[in-house]
Each structure stands twice: as C-alpha cells, then as structure tokens.
Amino acid sequence: MKKKVIFAYALIAIGTLSFTSCSREEKRDAADGVQDAQDKVENAADKVASDIKDGVNQTAEDVKREKDEMAAKLEEQRKDLKREIEEAEDKIKSASAKEKDRWEERRQKLKSQMNDIDDDLKDIRSDMKEDWKDFKKRLNKKIDEIQKDIE
C-alpha cells in the first residue's frame, strides 16, 4: 500500500516536471499516467478497506460463536453445582452436628461458585467491557477449578 502511494506521488512529481518541459502531447500523456496511478491507489485503498471490514465481521462472528459455546459450558457447570448443592442440603438434614458444619461450609462454597457462574453468564450475554481473550482464559480456569472441586 505504501509503495503504491509513493509510486503515485512519484508519478505526480514526474508529471509536474514533465509539464514544464514537454510538448502538449507529452504533458497529456504524463497527466494520463498520473491519473492512472491515482486510480490504482484509490482502488487499492478501497480493497484494503473492504478486507478490513471483512476481517472485522469474521472476528465478530468468531467471538459470538465462542460466547455461545462458553455460555453453554457455564450452563452445564451451573447444573452440576445445583446438583451438588442439593446433595449437600440432603446430607445436612441427616448428618450429625459435626458433619452438618462441614456440609454447610461445602454448601456455602458451592453457592458462592454458582453466584460467580451467574455473574459470568450475565457478562457473556451483555456487552462486555473486558477483553474477550482474557475473560475466556479466566473463565476456563475457574470452570476447571470448580470441576476439580465437584469431583
């Protein structure tokens, strides 16, 4: 792109010099050459703009697809957490006093994790302020930690 712009300016400079020392026909040829160079530069600029627009659209589609996949993953994680919370609540009902405290702690931890998942789901579905790659990396790490905790 830079080469084309430099080339266009060089042609303009050559054309200008040619006008001052050439016949009318030579001046006309030089002007035509300059016009051709300008047209080529404009066409190249239009192509670059089109390529950029296509790239932006493709990136937006990729991010949307990844967001949908991540939301599905979070929904699945949320179901697992809900099942674990219900299991902890059942254990609390039938456990001894000492075990109740342990199961209550477990239930609170799981509820906290579920709240975090709910917040992350809300972030995914909204217009995020955080960089997508950083968010996705942090979220995958969190999902892995929760999965280890459930197992």
Coordinates of C-alpha atoms in Angstrom, one line a residue:
M1 CA 0.0 0.0 0.0
K2 CA 2.8 2.4 0.9
K3 CA 4.6 1.5 -2.3
K4 CA 1.5 2.4 -4.3
V5 CA 1.1 5.8 -2.5
I6 CA 4.8 6.5 -3.0
F7 CA 4.5 5.5 -6.6
A8 CA 1.6 7.8 -7.1
Y9 CA 3.4 10.7 -5.6
A10 CA 6.5 10.0 -7.7
L11 CA 4.3 9.9 -10.8
I12 CA 2.7 13.2 -9.8
A13 CA 6.2 14.7 -9.3
I14 CA 7.3 13.4 -12.7
G15 CA 4.2 14.7 -14.3
T16 CA 4.7 18.1 -12.8
L17 CA 8.2 18.2 -14.1
S18 CA 7.1 16.9 -17.5
F19 CA 4.5 19.7 -17.8
T20 CA 7.1 22.4 -17.5
S21 CA 9.5 20.9 -20.2
C22 CA 7.4 18.9 -22.6
S23 CA 5.1 19.3 -25.5
R24 CA 1.3 19.2 -25.2
E25 CA 1.2 15.6 -26.1
E26 CA 3.8 14.6 -23.6
K27 CA 2.0 16.7 -21.0
R28 CA -1.2 14.9 -21.8
D29 CA 0.5 11.5 -21.6
A30 CA 2.0 12.4 -18.3
A31 CA -1.3 13.6 -16.9
D32 CA -2.9 10.4 -18.0
G33 CA -0.2 8.4 -16.3
V34 CA -0.7 10.4 -13.1
Q35 CA -4.5 9.8 -13.3
D36 CA -4.0 6.1 -13.8
A37 CA -1.7 6.0 -10.8
Q38 CA -4.2 7.8 -8.7
D39 CA -7.0 5.4 -9.8
K40 CA -4.8 2.5 -8.9
V41 CA -4.1 3.9 -5.4
E42 CA -7.9 4.6 -4.9
N43 CA -8.7 1.0 -6.0
A44 CA -6.1 -0.4 -3.6
A45 CA -7.4 1.7 -0.8
D46 CA -10.9 0.5 -1.4
K47 CA -9.7 -3.1 -1.4
V48 CA -7.9 -2.6 1.8
A49 CA -11.0 -1.1 3.4
S50 CA -13.1 -4.0 2.2
D51 CA -10.6 -6.5 3.6
I52 CA -10.6 -4.8 6.9
K53 CA -14.4 -4.8 7.1
D54 CA -14.5 -8.5 6.2
G55 CA -11.9 -9.2 8.9
V56 CA -13.9 -7.3 11.5
N57 CA -17.1 -9.2 10.5
Q58 CA -15.4 -12.5 10.7
T59 CA -13.9 -11.7 14.1
A60 CA -17.3 -10.6 15.4
E61 CA -18.8 -13.9 14.2
D62 CA -16.0 -15.9 15.9
V63 CA -16.4 -14.1 19.2
K64 CA -20.2 -14.6 19.1
R65 CA -19.7 -18.3 18.4
E66 CA -17.2 -18.6 21.3
K67 CA -19.5 -16.7 23.6
D68 CA -22.4 -19.1 22.8
E69 CA -20.1 -22.1 23.4
M70 CA -18.9 -20.6 26.7
A71 CA -22.4 -19.8 27.8
A72 CA -23.4 -23.5 27.2
K73 CA -20.4 -24.7 29.1
L74 CA -21.3 -22.4 32.1
E75 CA -25.0 -23.6 32.0
E76 CA -23.7 -27.1 32.3
Q77 CA -21.4 -26.2 35.1
R78 CA -24.3 -24.4 36.8
K79 CA -26.5 -27.6 36.6
D80 CA -23.6 -29.6 38.2
L81 CA -23.3 -27.0 41.0
K82 CA -27.0 -27.1 41.6
R83 CA -27.0 -30.8 41.9
E84 CA -24.1 -30.7 44.3
I85 CA -25.8 -28.0 46.5
E86 CA -28.9 -30.2 46.6
E87 CA -26.8 -33.2 47.7
A88 CA -25.1 -31.1 50.4
E89 CA -28.5 -30.0 51.6
D90 CA -29.7 -33.6 51.8
K91 CA -26.5 -34.5 53.8
I92 CA -27.1 -31.6 56.2
K93 CA -30.6 -33.0 57.0
S94 CA -29.3 -36.4 58.0
A95 CA -25.8 -35.5 59.3
S96 CA -24.5 -35.3 62.9
A97 CA -23.8 -31.8 64.3
K98 CA -20.1 -32.0 63.5
E99 CA -20.8 -33.2 59.9
K100 CA -23.5 -30.5 59.5
D101 CA -21.0 -27.8 59.9
R102 CA -18.7 -29.4 57.3
W103 CA -21.6 -29.8 54.8
E104 CA -22.9 -26.3 55.5
E105 CA -19.4 -25.0 54.6
R106 CA -19.5 -27.0 51.4
R107 CA -23.0 -25.8 50.5
Q108 CA -21.9 -22.2 51.1
K109 CA -18.8 -22.6 48.9
L110 CA -20.9 -24.2 46.1
K111 CA -23.5 -21.4 46.3
S112 CA -20.6 -18.8 46.1
Q113 CA -19.3 -20.6 43.0
M114 CA -22.8 -20.7 41.5
N115 CA -23.1 -16.9 42.1
D116 CA -19.8 -16.4 40.3
I117 CA -21.1 -18.5 37.4
D118 CA -24.3 -16.5 37.3
D119 CA -22.3 -13.2 37.1
D120 CA -20.1 -14.6 34.3
L121 CA -23.2 -15.7 32.4
K122 CA -24.6 -12.2 32.7
D123 CA -21.2 -10.8 31.5
I124 CA -21.2 -13.1 28.5
R125 CA -24.7 -12.1 27.5
S126 CA -24.1 -8.4 27.9
D127 CA -21.8 -6.1 26.0
M128 CA -18.5 -7.0 27.9
K129 CA -16.0 -4.3 28.8
E130 CA -13.3 -6.9 29.5
D131 CA -11.1 -8.2 26.7
W132 CA -12.6 -11.4 25.4
K133 CA -9.4 -13.5 25.4
D134 CA -8.6 -12.5 29.0
F135 CA -12.2 -13.2 30.1
K136 CA -12.3 -16.6 28.3
K137 CA -8.9 -17.6 29.9
R138 CA -10.1 -16.6 33.4
L139 CA -13.4 -18.3 32.9
N140 CA -11.9 -21.6 31.7
K141 CA -9.6 -21.6 34.7
K142 CA -12.5 -21.0 37.0
I143 CA -14.5 -23.8 35.4
D144 CA -11.6 -26.2 35.8
E145 CA -11.2 -25.4 39.5
I146 CA -14.9 -25.9 40.1
Q147 CA -14.9 -29.2 38.2
K148 CA -12.0 -30.4 40.3
D149 CA -13.9 -29.3 43.5
I150 CA -17.0 -31.2 42.4
E151 CA -15.2 -34.4 41.6

